[in-house]
Coordinates of C-alpha atoms in Angstrom, one line a residue:
Chain A
M1 CA 0.0 0.1 0.0
K2 CA 1.5 3.4 -1.2
T3 CA -0.5 6.7 -0.8
V4 CA 0.1 9.8 -2.7
R5 CA -1.6 13.1 -2.3
G6 CA -2.0 15.4 -5.4
F7 CA -2.9 19.0 -5.4
A8 CA -4.0 21.3 -8.2
S9 CA -5.3 24.8 -8.0
A10 CA -8.2 27.0 -9.5
T11 CA -7.6 28.3 -12.9
V12 CA -8.9 31.1 -15.0
G13 CA -9.7 30.4 -18.7
N14 CA -10.2 32.9 -21.5
V15 CA -8.5 35.7 -19.5
A16 CA -10.9 38.5 -21.2
C17 CA -9.6 38.7 -24.7
G18 CA -8.1 35.1 -24.8
F19 CA -11.5 33.5 -25.3
D20 CA -10.6 29.6 -25.7
V21 CA -6.9 30.0 -26.0
L22 CA -5.7 31.4 -22.7
G23 CA -5.7 30.5 -19.0
F24 CA -3.8 30.7 -15.9
A25 CA -3.4 29.1 -12.5
I26 CA -3.5 30.7 -9.1
K27 CA -2.0 29.3 -6.0
E28 CA -5.0 28.6 -4.0
P29 CA -7.7 27.4 -3.5
G30 CA -7.5 23.9 -5.1
D31 CA -8.5 20.4 -5.1
E32 CA -6.9 17.4 -3.4
V33 CA -6.7 13.8 -4.7
I34 CA -5.5 11.0 -2.5
L35 CA -4.5 7.8 -4.3
T36 CA -3.8 4.6 -2.7
L37 CA -2.1 1.8 -4.6
S38 CA -2.6 -1.9 -3.9
E39 CA -0.6 -4.5 -5.6
R40 CA -3.7 -6.7 -6.5
K41 CA -6.7 -6.1 -8.5
H42 CA -10.0 -5.2 -6.2
S43 CA -12.5 -4.9 -9.0
S44 CA -12.8 -5.1 -12.9
C45 CA -12.0 -1.6 -12.9
P46 CA -8.5 -0.7 -11.9
V47 CA -9.6 2.5 -10.4
T48 CA -12.3 3.0 -7.8
I49 CA -13.4 6.1 -5.9
S50 CA -13.5 5.6 -2.1
S51 CA -14.9 8.9 -1.3
I52 CA -15.6 12.4 -2.3
S53 CA -16.0 15.4 -0.1
G54 CA -16.9 18.9 -0.5
D55 CA -19.3 18.3 -3.6
E56 CA -22.5 18.2 -1.8
G57 CA -23.1 14.8 -3.2
K58 CA -23.2 16.2 -6.8
L59 CA -20.3 14.3 -8.4
P60 CA -20.6 10.7 -9.7
L61 CA -18.9 7.8 -7.9
D62 CA -18.7 5.7 -11.1
P63 CA -15.0 6.0 -11.9
K64 CA -15.7 6.1 -15.7
K65 CA -17.9 9.2 -15.2
N66 CA -16.0 11.1 -12.6
T67 CA -13.5 13.3 -14.0
S68 CA -10.7 12.5 -11.4
S69 CA -10.8 8.8 -12.0
F70 CA -11.6 9.0 -15.5
V71 CA -8.3 10.7 -16.3
V72 CA -6.2 8.2 -14.2
L73 CA -8.0 5.5 -16.3
K74 CA -6.9 7.3 -19.5
F75 CA -3.3 7.6 -18.1
L76 CA -3.2 3.9 -17.4
E77 CA -4.4 3.2 -20.8
H78 CA -1.8 5.5 -22.2
L79 CA 0.9 3.7 -20.1
R80 CA 0.0 0.2 -21.6
A81 CA -0.7 1.3 -25.2
Q82 CA 2.1 3.7 -25.7
K83 CA 4.7 3.0 -23.3
G84 CA 4.3 -0.9 -22.8
I85 CA 3.7 -0.5 -19.1
A86 CA 1.0 -2.8 -17.8
F87 CA -0.6 -2.0 -14.6
N88 CA -2.0 -5.0 -12.7
G89 CA -2.9 -3.4 -9.4
H90 CA -5.5 -1.3 -8.1
I91 CA -5.9 2.5 -7.3
S92 CA -8.4 3.7 -4.8
L93 CA -9.2 7.5 -5.1
E94 CA -10.3 9.8 -2.6
L95 CA -11.2 13.3 -3.9
K96 CA -11.4 16.4 -1.5
K97 CA -13.1 19.3 -3.5
H98 CA -12.3 22.6 -2.3
L99 CA -13.4 24.5 -5.5
P100 CA -17.0 25.3 -6.1
L101 CA -18.6 23.3 -9.0
S102 CA -19.9 25.3 -12.2
S103 CA -18.0 28.3 -10.9
G104 CA -15.6 29.3 -13.7
M105 CA -12.8 28.4 -11.6
G106 CA -11.6 25.4 -13.4
S107 CA -13.1 22.9 -10.8
S108 CA -13.0 19.7 -12.9
A109 CA -9.6 20.6 -14.3
A110 CA -8.3 20.9 -10.8
S111 CA -9.5 17.6 -9.7
A112 CA -8.2 15.9 -12.9
A113 CA -4.7 17.7 -12.6
A114 CA -4.5 16.6 -9.1
A115 CA -5.2 13.1 -9.8
L116 CA -2.9 13.0 -12.6
A117 CA 0.0 14.5 -10.6
A118 CA -0.7 11.8 -7.9
A119 CA -0.8 8.9 -10.5
N120 CA 2.2 9.8 -12.2
E121 CA 4.1 10.1 -8.9
L122 CA 2.7 6.6 -7.6
L123 CA 3.9 5.0 -10.8
G124 CA 7.4 6.7 -10.7
Q125 CA 6.7 9.5 -13.1
P126 CA 6.5 7.8 -16.5
C127 CA 4.9 10.7 -18.1
T128 CA 6.0 14.3 -18.6
K129 CA 3.6 17.1 -17.4
M130 CA 3.1 18.0 -21.0
E131 CA 1.8 14.5 -21.6
L132 CA -0.5 14.8 -18.6
V133 CA -2.2 17.8 -20.1
H134 CA -3.7 15.5 -22.8
F135 CA -5.4 13.3 -20.4
A136 CA -6.5 16.3 -18.3
I137 CA -8.3 17.7 -21.5
E138 CA -10.0 14.3 -22.0
G139 CA -11.2 14.8 -18.5
E140 CA -12.9 18.1 -19.5
R141 CA -14.7 16.4 -22.2
V142 CA -16.3 14.2 -19.7
A143 CA -16.9 17.1 -17.3
C144 CA -18.6 19.5 -19.6
G145 CA -18.8 17.9 -23.1
S146 CA -15.9 19.9 -24.6
A147 CA -12.3 18.9 -24.7
H148 CA -11.0 22.5 -23.9
A149 CA -7.6 23.1 -22.5
D150 CA -7.8 26.8 -21.0
N151 CA -8.2 25.3 -17.5
A152 CA -6.6 21.8 -17.8
A153 CA -3.2 23.1 -19.3
P154 CA -2.7 25.7 -16.5
A155 CA -4.0 23.4 -13.8
I156 CA -1.2 20.9 -14.9
L157 CA 1.6 23.5 -16.0
G158 CA 0.9 26.4 -13.8
N159 CA 1.6 30.0 -15.1
F160 CA -0.2 31.3 -18.2
V161 CA -0.7 28.8 -20.9
L162 CA -1.6 30.0 -24.5
I163 CA -3.2 27.2 -26.6
R164 CA -1.7 28.0 -30.1
S165 CA -3.4 25.0 -31.5
Y166 CA -5.5 22.0 -30.6
T167 CA -4.5 19.6 -33.5
P168 CA -1.7 19.2 -32.8
L169 CA -1.8 20.3 -29.4
D170 CA 0.7 23.3 -29.2
L171 CA 0.9 24.9 -25.7
I172 CA 3.1 28.0 -24.8
V173 CA 3.8 28.5 -21.1
I174 CA 4.0 32.0 -20.5
P175 CA 5.6 32.8 -17.0
P176 CA 3.6 35.5 -15.2
P177 CA 5.3 38.9 -14.3
D178 CA 6.4 39.0 -10.6
E179 CA 3.8 41.5 -9.3
L180 CA 0.8 40.4 -10.7
Y181 CA -2.0 39.3 -8.3
C182 CA -5.3 38.0 -9.0
S183 CA -8.6 38.7 -7.1
L184 CA -11.1 36.0 -7.7
V185 CA -14.7 36.4 -6.7
H186 CA -17.1 33.6 -6.7
P187 CA -20.7 34.6 -6.2
H188 CA -23.0 32.0 -4.8
T189 CA -24.8 31.1 -8.0
E190 CA -24.0 28.5 -10.6
L191 CA -23.8 29.1 -14.5
R192 CA -23.5 25.8 -16.7
T193 CA -20.6 26.2 -19.2
S194 CA -22.8 24.6 -21.8
F195 CA -25.5 27.3 -21.2
A196 CA -22.6 30.1 -21.2
R197 CA -21.6 28.6 -24.5
S198 CA -25.0 28.6 -26.1
V199 CA -25.3 32.4 -25.8
L200 CA -22.3 32.9 -28.2
P201 CA -22.9 33.4 -31.9
N202 CA -21.3 30.9 -34.3
E203 CA -20.0 33.9 -36.5
I204 CA -18.5 37.2 -35.5
P205 CA -17.7 40.4 -37.6
L206 CA -14.2 40.2 -38.9
K207 CA -13.7 43.8 -37.4
M208 CA -14.6 42.6 -33.9
A209 CA -12.2 39.6 -34.5
T210 CA -9.4 41.9 -35.5
Q211 CA -9.9 44.0 -32.1
Q212 CA -10.0 40.8 -30.2
W213 CA -6.5 39.5 -31.6
G214 CA -4.9 42.8 -31.3
N215 CA -5.8 42.5 -27.5
V216 CA -4.6 39.0 -27.3
G217 CA -1.3 39.9 -28.9
A218 CA -0.9 43.0 -26.6
L219 CA -1.7 40.9 -23.5
V220 CA 0.9 38.4 -24.3
A221 CA 3.4 41.2 -24.8
G222 CA 2.4 42.8 -21.7
L223 CA 2.8 39.5 -19.7
L224 CA 6.2 38.8 -21.2
T225 CA 7.6 42.5 -20.7
A226 CA 5.9 43.0 -17.3
D227 CA 4.0 45.8 -18.6
Y228 CA 1.2 46.2 -16.0
P229 CA -0.7 49.1 -17.7
L230 CA -0.5 47.3 -20.9
I231 CA -1.9 44.2 -19.4
G232 CA -4.5 46.3 -18.1
R233 CA -5.4 48.0 -21.3
S234 CA -5.5 44.5 -23.1
L235 CA -7.9 42.8 -20.7
I236 CA -10.9 43.6 -23.1
D237 CA -13.2 41.0 -24.4
V238 CA -15.5 42.3 -27.2
V239 CA -16.7 38.8 -28.2
A240 CA -17.8 36.6 -25.3
E241 CA -18.0 39.2 -22.3
P242 CA -20.9 41.3 -24.0
K243 CA -22.9 38.1 -24.5
R244 CA -22.1 36.5 -21.1
A245 CA -22.3 39.4 -18.7
P246 CA -26.1 39.6 -18.6
L247 CA -26.1 36.0 -17.2
I248 CA -24.1 37.2 -14.0
P249 CA -26.3 39.3 -11.9
G250 CA -24.2 42.3 -10.8
F251 CA -21.5 41.9 -13.4
F252 CA -21.0 45.4 -14.4
E253 CA -21.1 46.9 -10.9
V254 CA -18.7 44.3 -10.0
K255 CA -16.3 45.2 -12.9
E256 CA -16.8 48.9 -12.2
A257 CA -16.0 48.4 -8.5
A258 CA -12.7 46.4 -9.4
Q259 CA -11.7 49.2 -11.6
R260 CA -12.5 51.9 -9.2
A261 CA -10.4 50.0 -6.5
G262 CA -7.4 50.2 -8.9
A263 CA -7.4 46.9 -10.4
L264 CA -5.6 46.6 -14.0
G265 CA -8.5 45.1 -15.6
C266 CA -11.6 42.6 -14.8
S267 CA -13.6 40.1 -16.5
I268 CA -15.4 36.9 -16.4
A269 CA -13.5 33.8 -15.1
G270 CA -13.8 31.1 -17.7
S271 CA -17.6 31.1 -18.7
G272 CA -18.6 32.5 -15.3
P273 CA -20.1 33.2 -12.8
S274 CA -16.9 33.9 -11.1
I275 CA -15.2 37.1 -11.8
F276 CA -11.4 37.9 -11.7
A277 CA -9.5 41.1 -11.6
F278 CA -5.6 41.7 -11.9
S279 CA -3.7 44.0 -9.9
S280 CA -0.1 45.0 -9.6
S281 CA 0.3 44.7 -5.9
P282 CA -1.2 42.4 -3.2
D283 CA -2.9 45.3 -1.3
T284 CA -4.7 46.7 -4.5
A285 CA -5.7 43.1 -5.2
R286 CA -7.2 42.7 -1.9
E287 CA -9.0 46.1 -2.0
A288 CA -10.4 45.2 -5.5
G289 CA -11.5 41.9 -4.3
I290 CA -13.3 43.5 -1.2
A291 CA -14.9 46.1 -3.6
M292 CA -16.1 43.2 -6.0
Q293 CA -17.7 41.6 -3.2
E294 CA -19.5 44.6 -1.9
A295 CA -20.7 45.2 -5.3
F296 CA -22.0 41.7 -5.6
L297 CA -23.9 42.1 -2.3
T298 CA -25.3 45.7 -3.0
S299 CA -26.4 44.9 -6.7
K300 CA -30.1 43.9 -7.4
A301 CA -29.3 40.2 -6.9
K302 CA -27.7 40.6 -3.5
L303 CA -25.3 37.8 -4.1
P304 CA -22.9 36.7 -1.3
S305 CA -19.6 35.3 -2.5
D306 CA -16.2 33.9 -1.7
M307 CA -13.0 35.8 -2.5
W308 CA -9.5 34.8 -2.9
V309 CA -6.3 36.9 -3.6
S310 CA -3.3 35.1 -5.0
P311 CA -0.2 35.5 -7.2
I312 CA -0.2 33.4 -10.3
C313 CA 1.0 29.8 -9.6
R314 CA 4.1 29.0 -11.3
E315 CA 4.4 25.5 -10.1
G316 CA 1.1 23.7 -11.4
A317 CA -0.2 20.6 -10.2
R318 CA 2.0 19.1 -7.3
I319 CA 2.4 16.5 -4.6
L320 CA 1.7 17.5 -1.1
Chain B
M1 CA 17.4 77.3 -48.1
K2 CA 17.9 74.1 -46.0
T3 CA 17.6 70.6 -47.5
V4 CA 16.9 67.4 -45.5
R5 CA 16.7 63.8 -47.0
G6 CA 14.4 61.4 -45.3
F7 CA 14.4 57.5 -45.8
A8 CA 11.9 54.9 -44.7
S9 CA 11.9 51.3 -45.8
A10 CA 9.4 48.7 -47.0
T11 CA 7.0 47.3 -44.4
V12 CA 5.1 44.0 -44.3
G13 CA 1.6 44.4 -42.9
N14 CA -0.5 41.5 -41.6
V15 CA 2.4 39.0 -41.1
A16 CA 0.2 36.0 -41.6
C17 CA -2.1 35.7 -38.5
G18 CA -1.8 39.5 -37.5
F19 CA -4.3 40.6 -40.1
D20 CA -4.9 44.5 -39.6
V21 CA -3.0 44.5 -36.3
L22 CA 0.8 43.6 -37.0
G23 CA 3.5 44.8 -39.4
F24 CA 7.2 45.1 -39.4
A25 CA 9.9 47.0 -41.3
I26 CA 12.8 45.6 -43.3
K27 CA 16.1 47.6 -43.8
E28 CA 15.9 48.0 -47.4
P29 CA 14.7 48.9 -50.0
G30 CA 13.0 52.1 -49.2
D31 CA 11.7 55.5 -50.4
E32 CA 13.5 58.7 -50.2
V33 CA 12.0 62.1 -49.9
I34 CA 14.1 65.2 -50.0
L35 CA 12.6 68.4 -48.7
T36 CA 14.1 72.0 -49.2
L37 CA 12.9 74.7 -47.0
S38 CA 12.7 78.5 -48.2
E39 CA 11.6 81.1 -45.8
R40 CA 9.0 82.7 -48.1
K41 CA 6.0 81.4 -49.6
H42 CA 5.9 80.3 -53.1
S43 CA 2.3 79.3 -53.7
S44 CA -1.1 79.2 -51.8
C45 CA -0.2 75.7 -50.6
P46 CA 2.9 75.5 -48.4
V47 CA 4.1 72.3 -49.9
T48 CA 4.8 71.6 -53.6
I49 CA 6.1 68.7 -55.3
S50 CA 9.1 69.3 -57.4
S51 CA 9.8 66.0 -58.8
I52 CA 8.9 62.3 -58.5
S53 CA 10.9 59.6 -59.9
G54 CA 10.5 55.9 -59.9
D55 CA 6.8 55.9 -60.1
E56 CA 6.5 55.5 -64.0
G57 CA 4.4 58.7 -63.9
K58 CA 1.5 57.1 -61.9
L59 CA 1.7 59.2 -58.6
P60 CA -0.3 62.6 -58.5
L61 CA 1.8 66.0 -58.3
D62 CA -1.0 67.7 -56.6
P63 CA 0.3 68.1 -53.0
K64 CA -3.2 67.5 -51.4
K65 CA -3.4 64.1 -53.4
N66 CA 0.0 62.7 -53.1
T67 CA 0.7 60.8 -50.0
S68 CA 4.1 62.2 -48.9
S69 CA 3.2 65.8 -49.5
F70 CA -0.4 65.3 -47.9
V71 CA 1.2 64.0 -44.5
V72 CA 3.6 67.0 -44.5
L73 CA 0.5 69.3 -44.9
K74 CA -1.3 67.5 -41.9
F75 CA 2.1 67.7 -40.0
L76 CA 2.1 71.6 -40.5
E77 CA -1.6 71.8 -39.8
H78 CA -1.0 69.9 -36.3
L79 CA 2.0 72.4 -35.5
R80 CA -0.2 75.2 -36.0
A81 CA -3.3 73.9 -34.2
Q82 CA -1.8 71.8 -31.4
K83 CA 1.5 73.4 -30.7
G84 CA 1.2 77.0 -31.8
I85 CA 3.8 76.8 -34.2
A86 CA 3.0 78.8 -37.4
F87 CA 4.7 77.8 -40.7
N88 CA 5.2 80.8 -43.0
G89 CA 7.7 79.5 -45.5
H90 CA 7.5 76.9 -48.2
I91 CA 8.7 73.4 -48.7
S92 CA 9.6 71.9 -51.9
L93 CA 9.3 68.1 -52.1
E94 CA 11.2 65.6 -54.2
L95 CA 10.1 61.9 -54.2
K96 CA 12.5 59.2 -55.1
K97 CA 10.4 56.0 -55.2
H98 CA 12.3 52.7 -55.0
L99 CA 9.3 50.7 -53.9
P100 CA 7.0 49.3 -56.4
L101 CA 3.4 50.5 -56.2
S102 CA 0.4 48.2 -55.1
S103 CA 3.0 45.6 -54.2
G104 CA 2.2 44.8 -50.6
M105 CA 5.4 46.3 -49.6
G106 CA 4.1 49.3 -47.9
S107 CA 5.0 51.7 -50.7
S108 CA 2.5 54.6 -49.8
A109 CA 3.7 54.3 -46.1
A110 CA 7.2 54.6 -46.8
S111 CA 7.0 57.7 -48.8
A112 CA 4.7 59.2 -46.0
A113 CA 7.3 58.0 -43.3
A114 CA 10.3 59.5 -45.3
A115 CA 8.5 62.7 -45.8
L116 CA 7.5 63.0 -42.2
A117 CA 11.0 62.2 -40.8
A118 CA 12.4 64.9 -43.1
A119 CA 9.7 67.4 -42.3
N120 CA 10.1 66.8 -38.5
E121 CA 14.0 67.4 -38.9
L122 CA 13.5 70.4 -41.0
L123 CA 11.5 72.1 -38.4
G124 CA 13.5 71.1 -35.3
Q125 CA 11.9 68.1 -34.3
P126 CA 8.8 69.4 -32.8
C127 CA 7.1 65.9 -32.9
T128 CA 7.9 62.5 -31.4
K129 CA 7.9 59.5 -33.7
M130 CA 4.9 58.2 -32.1
E131 CA 3.2 61.7 -33.2
L132 CA 4.4 61.3 -36.7
V133 CA 2.5 57.9 -37.0
H134 CA -0.8 59.7 -36.7
F135 CA 0.0 61.6 -39.8
A136 CA 1.3 58.6 -41.6
I137 CA -2.0 57.0 -41.0
E138 CA -3.9 59.8 -42.5
G139 CA -1.6 59.4 -45.6
E140 CA -2.8 55.9 -45.9
R141 CA -6.5 57.0 -46.1
V142 CA -5.4 59.2 -49.0
A143 CA -3.4 56.4 -50.7
C144 CA -5.7 53.6 -50.4
G145 CA -8.9 54.6 -48.8
S146 CA -8.4 53.2 -45.4
A147 CA -6.6 54.5 -42.5
H148 CA -4.8 51.4 -41.5
A149 CA -1.6 51.5 -39.6
D150 CA 0.1 48.1 -40.2
N151 CA 2.5 49.7 -42.7
A152 CA 2.5 53.2 -41.6
A153 CA 3.5 52.5 -37.8
P154 CA 6.5 50.1 -38.7
A155 CA 7.6 52.6 -41.5
I156 CA 8.0 55.3 -38.9
L157 CA 9.0 53.2 -35.6
G158 CA 10.8 50.1 -37.2
N159 CA 10.6 46.8 -35.4
F160 CA 7.4 44.9 -35.2
V161 CA 4.4 47.1 -34.4
L162 CA 1.3 45.6 -33.0
I163 CA -1.7 47.6 -33.1
R164 CA -3.8 47.0 -30.0
S165 CA -6.5 49.7 -30.6
Y166 CA -7.2 52.3 -33.2
T167 CA -9.4 54.4 -30.9
P168 CA -7.5 55.4 -29.0
L169 CA -4.4 54.5 -31.2
D170 CA -2.4 52.1 -29.1
L171 CA 0.8 50.7 -30.4
I172 CA 3.1 48.3 -29.1
V173 CA 6.7 48.0 -30.4
I174 CA 8.1 44.6 -30.4
P175 CA 11.8 44.4 -31.1
P176 CA 12.9 41.6 -33.4
P177 CA 14.9 38.6 -32.4
D178 CA 18.6 39.1 -33.7
E179 CA 18.5 36.2 -36.1
L180 CA 15.3 36.8 -37.9
Y181 CA 15.6 37.5 -41.6
C182 CA 13.1 38.2 -44.2
S183 CA 13.0 37.4 -47.8
L184 CA 10.6 39.5 -49.7
V185 CA 9.7 38.5 -53.2
H186 CA 7.6 41.1 -55.4
P187 CA 6.2 39.4 -58.4
H188 CA 5.8 41.7 -61.4
T189 CA 2.0 42.0 -61.2
E190 CA -0.2 44.5 -59.3
L191 CA -3.0 43.8 -56.9
R192 CA -4.9 46.8 -55.5
T193 CA -5.4 46.6 -51.8
S194 CA -9.1 47.6 -52.1
F195 CA -9.7 44.7 -54.4
A196 CA -7.9 42.3 -52.1
R197 CA -10.0 43.6 -49.3
S198 CA -13.2 43.1 -51.2
V199 CA -12.7 39.2 -51.3
L200 CA -12.7 39.1 -47.5
P201 CA -16.1 38.2 -45.6
N202 CA -17.6 40.6 -43.2
E203 CA -18.2 37.8 -40.8
I204 CA -16.1 34.8 -39.9
P205 CA -16.8 31.6 -37.7
L206 CA -15.8 32.1 -34.0
K207 CA -13.9 28.8 -34.2
M208 CA -11.7 30.4 -37.2
A209 CA -11.3 33.6 -35.1
T210 CA -10.1 31.6 -32.0
Q211 CA -7.7 29.7 -34.1
Q212 CA -6.3 33.1 -35.5
W213 CA -5.8 34.8 -32.0
G214 CA -4.2 31.6 -30.7
N215 CA -1.6 32.2 -33.5
V216 CA -1.3 35.9 -32.9
G217 CA -0.7 35.5 -29.2
A218 CA 1.9 32.8 -30.1
L219 CA 3.6 35.0 -32.8
V220 CA 4.1 37.7 -30.2
A221 CA 5.3 35.1 -27.6
G222 CA 7.7 33.9 -30.3
L223 CA 9.1 37.2 -31.1
L224 CA 9.6 38.3 -27.7
T225 CA 11.3 35.1 -26.5
A226 CA 13.3 34.6 -29.9
D227 CA 11.8 31.3 -30.2
Y228 CA 12.2 30.7 -33.8
P229 CA 10.4 27.5 -34.2
L230 CA 7.5 28.9 -32.5
I231 CA 7.5 31.9 -34.8
G232 CA 7.4 29.4 -37.7
R233 CA 4.5 27.5 -36.2
S234 CA 2.4 30.7 -35.6
L235 CA 2.7 32.1 -39.2
I236 CA -0.5 30.7 -40.2
D237 CA -3.6 32.8 -41.4
V238 CA -6.6 31.1 -41.6
V239 CA -8.8 34.2 -42.3
A240 CA -7.4 36.2 -45.2
E241 CA -4.7 34.0 -46.7
P242 CA -7.2 31.4 -48.0
K243 CA -9.2 34.2 -49.7
R244 CA -6.3 36.1 -51.2
A245 CA -4.0 33.4 -52.2
P246 CA -6.1 32.7 -55.4
L247 CA -5.5 36.2 -56.5
I248 CA -1.8 35.9 -56.6
P249 CA -0.7 33.5 -59.3
G250 CA 1.7 30.9 -58.0
F251 CA 1.3 31.7 -54.4
F252 CA 0.9 28.0 -53.3
E253 CA 4.2 26.9 -55.2
V254 CA 5.9 29.8 -53.9
K255 CA 5.0 29.2 -50.2
E256 CA 5.9 25.5 -50.6
A257 CA 9.3 26.5 -52.1
A258 CA 10.0 28.7 -49.2
Q259 CA 9.3 26.1 -46.7
R260 CA 11.3 23.5 -48.6
A261 CA 14.2 25.9 -48.7
G262 CA 14.1 26.0 -44.9
A263 CA 12.2 29.1 -44.1
L264 CA 10.4 29.2 -40.8
G265 CA 7.1 30.3 -42.4
C266 CA 5.7 32.3 -45.4
S267 CA 2.6 34.2 -46.1
I268 CA 1.3 37.3 -48.3
A269 CA 2.9 40.6 -47.6
G270 CA 0.0 42.9 -46.7
S271 CA -2.6 42.3 -49.2
G272 CA -0.3 41.1 -51.8
P273 CA 1.1 40.2 -54.3
S274 CA 4.4 40.2 -52.8
I275 CA 5.2 37.3 -50.4
F276 CA 7.4 37.2 -47.6
A277 CA 9.2 34.4 -45.7
F278 CA 11.1 34.4 -42.4
S279 CA 14.2 32.5 -41.7
S280 CA 16.6 32.2 -38.8
S281 CA 19.8 32.9 -40.9
P282 CA 20.8 35.1 -43.6
D283 CA 21.8 32.1 -45.8
T284 CA 18.5 30.3 -45.3
A285 CA 16.7 33.6 -46.2
R286 CA 18.6 33.9 -49.3
E287 CA 18.0 30.3 -50.3
A288 CA 14.4 30.8 -49.6
G289 CA 14.1 33.9 -51.5
I290 CA 15.7 32.4 -54.7
A291 CA 13.6 29.4 -54.3
M292 CA 10.4 31.5 -54.2
Q293 CA 11.6 33.5 -57.3
E294 CA 12.0 30.4 -59.1
A295 CA 8.7 29.1 -58.1
F296 CA 7.0 32.3 -59.5
L297 CA 8.9 31.7 -62.7
T298 CA 8.0 28.1 -63.2
S299 CA 4.5 28.5 -62.1
K300 CA 1.6 28.8 -64.6
A301 CA 1.9 32.5 -64.7
K302 CA 5.7 32.6 -65.2
L303 CA 6.0 35.7 -63.3
P304 CA 9.4 37.5 -63.0
S305 CA 10.0 39.1 -59.5
D306 CA 12.4 41.0 -57.6
M307 CA 13.8 39.8 -54.4
W308 CA 15.2 41.3 -51.1
V309 CA 16.8 39.7 -48.0
S310 CA 17.0 41.9 -45.0
P311 CA 16.9 41.7 -41.3
I312 CA 14.2 43.5 -39.4
C313 CA 14.8 47.4 -39.3
R314 CA 15.1 48.6 -35.7
E315 CA 15.5 52.2 -36.7
G316 CA 12.4 53.2 -38.6
A317 CA 12.2 56.3 -40.7
R318 CA 15.4 58.1 -40.6
I319 CA 17.5 61.0 -42.0
L320 CA 20.2 60.2 -44.5

């Protein structure tokens, strides 16, 4: 019996202009996955879930349907098929969820990344982190029907990750500037990714697209040159935010509050309902976060919320 | 009587994925503008054109219609209106065109930038280079009906320039990696910008747009981190190139030839018909350029061409 405890933190996909191609990881909060290896088989499935906490009973216990166990199964399949490593034992999985579901905080990706980090450690690190990303992306398909990488990749790799291409998968890790802090506010309401996706148009005006890719290029330049004002000016999403903002009660008030408090910029975390802001000092990030919470509370929907202030995580999924 | 000789070089707009938001300058070839200042007025217009060479008589001699004189008039207007500097003399302008017209090599922007550099020097440098970009963009409106900046900005500022936003104008100068070389091939045929623009759709699929902005972000990252393979992988234009390539006889053969010769990537320069390729050494750039010329010649249209190999220009418009 050998036990390994994996951890992966919350991630924010899209990052305003970087719709579907950019994401970053913060240091905390995150999900924990504890894997226990025994040498002999317990059941027909090599992975079983022993317990899940923190999900209010919402996540499936079927190892083929739960994201965290599903990605471990994919990982084992890959070892057998691609690396000739047969696994004849059994893995028992315990999931400790600290991230809210359907929050825009990359909850499913964090569980998958934590499970993969633990599984890779448990079996002597047969895979690189870049390889693990592939399985984490497969987990996203199970969790929300679309194999997107903007949470899965930073959950594994940390930092900002730009997805240049899906076929083949081409990920560019962009280290964060030292003084960049994220305020992440999660209002107590859910917004399903599939619904937030359904409000987006299939086609967009070329002029709008041009504006968006100007901002994407500028945001990458701002991150790589630690130009905080440029990061702020580039955090503009003319494509998804205008369609999704009305789905988040109080969005406009919250965004205004963040900016008034001195944040560089503010937008929807993933497909929402969480909202993130960037600041160039921890104090400003805390003030922005508090102002955002107050704005949620005093807006029409009077939403209570949770709030975290964190630098960008450089480490990615890790062993505790 | 005081004479100043300004020079600005060819520029390549779009740079594959960076449609309408990215451009760069090469070191040569370029246009020359010689300005001669006399203290007293000659005519009702403070700028007149004394001669134009190299244009086969195609450019207008009317100072309000010729790009190079028009931008000097705009510059003088700005000095009077914004800086309280009245100009009561006369400027005689001589334009030596070395860049082919309607070539996709930023011919009008080079003339405008050379004229502005000279005018600014002639009057004691009252404007910054960034201010001069505004007048050069106005020149593009006169030259081709649309006030785009992807040639004008690098013609003045050198380097790569990313246009994050037009209103307000927000330009990000991206210095090139040291070993990046451009092969620029101009086939002897013309393609009007307005026609090349007319083949583009007003709307594009969101998925296509997402792919494009993934490449824009990656190209900026590649340039800023001198990651040559990444620059190559990012030089993909899924929006404009597929529509415009059929307007350039031999495009596909030329692109394939550049890549076979070892170029990092290859695409249309601006709206064409010139084609550029990037390489990570001057030798490869020369081989790619020669291969591209051969491909133009042996393609169905059997087009002769001119070819230049150049590093990226860091200096921008200058005084000779």
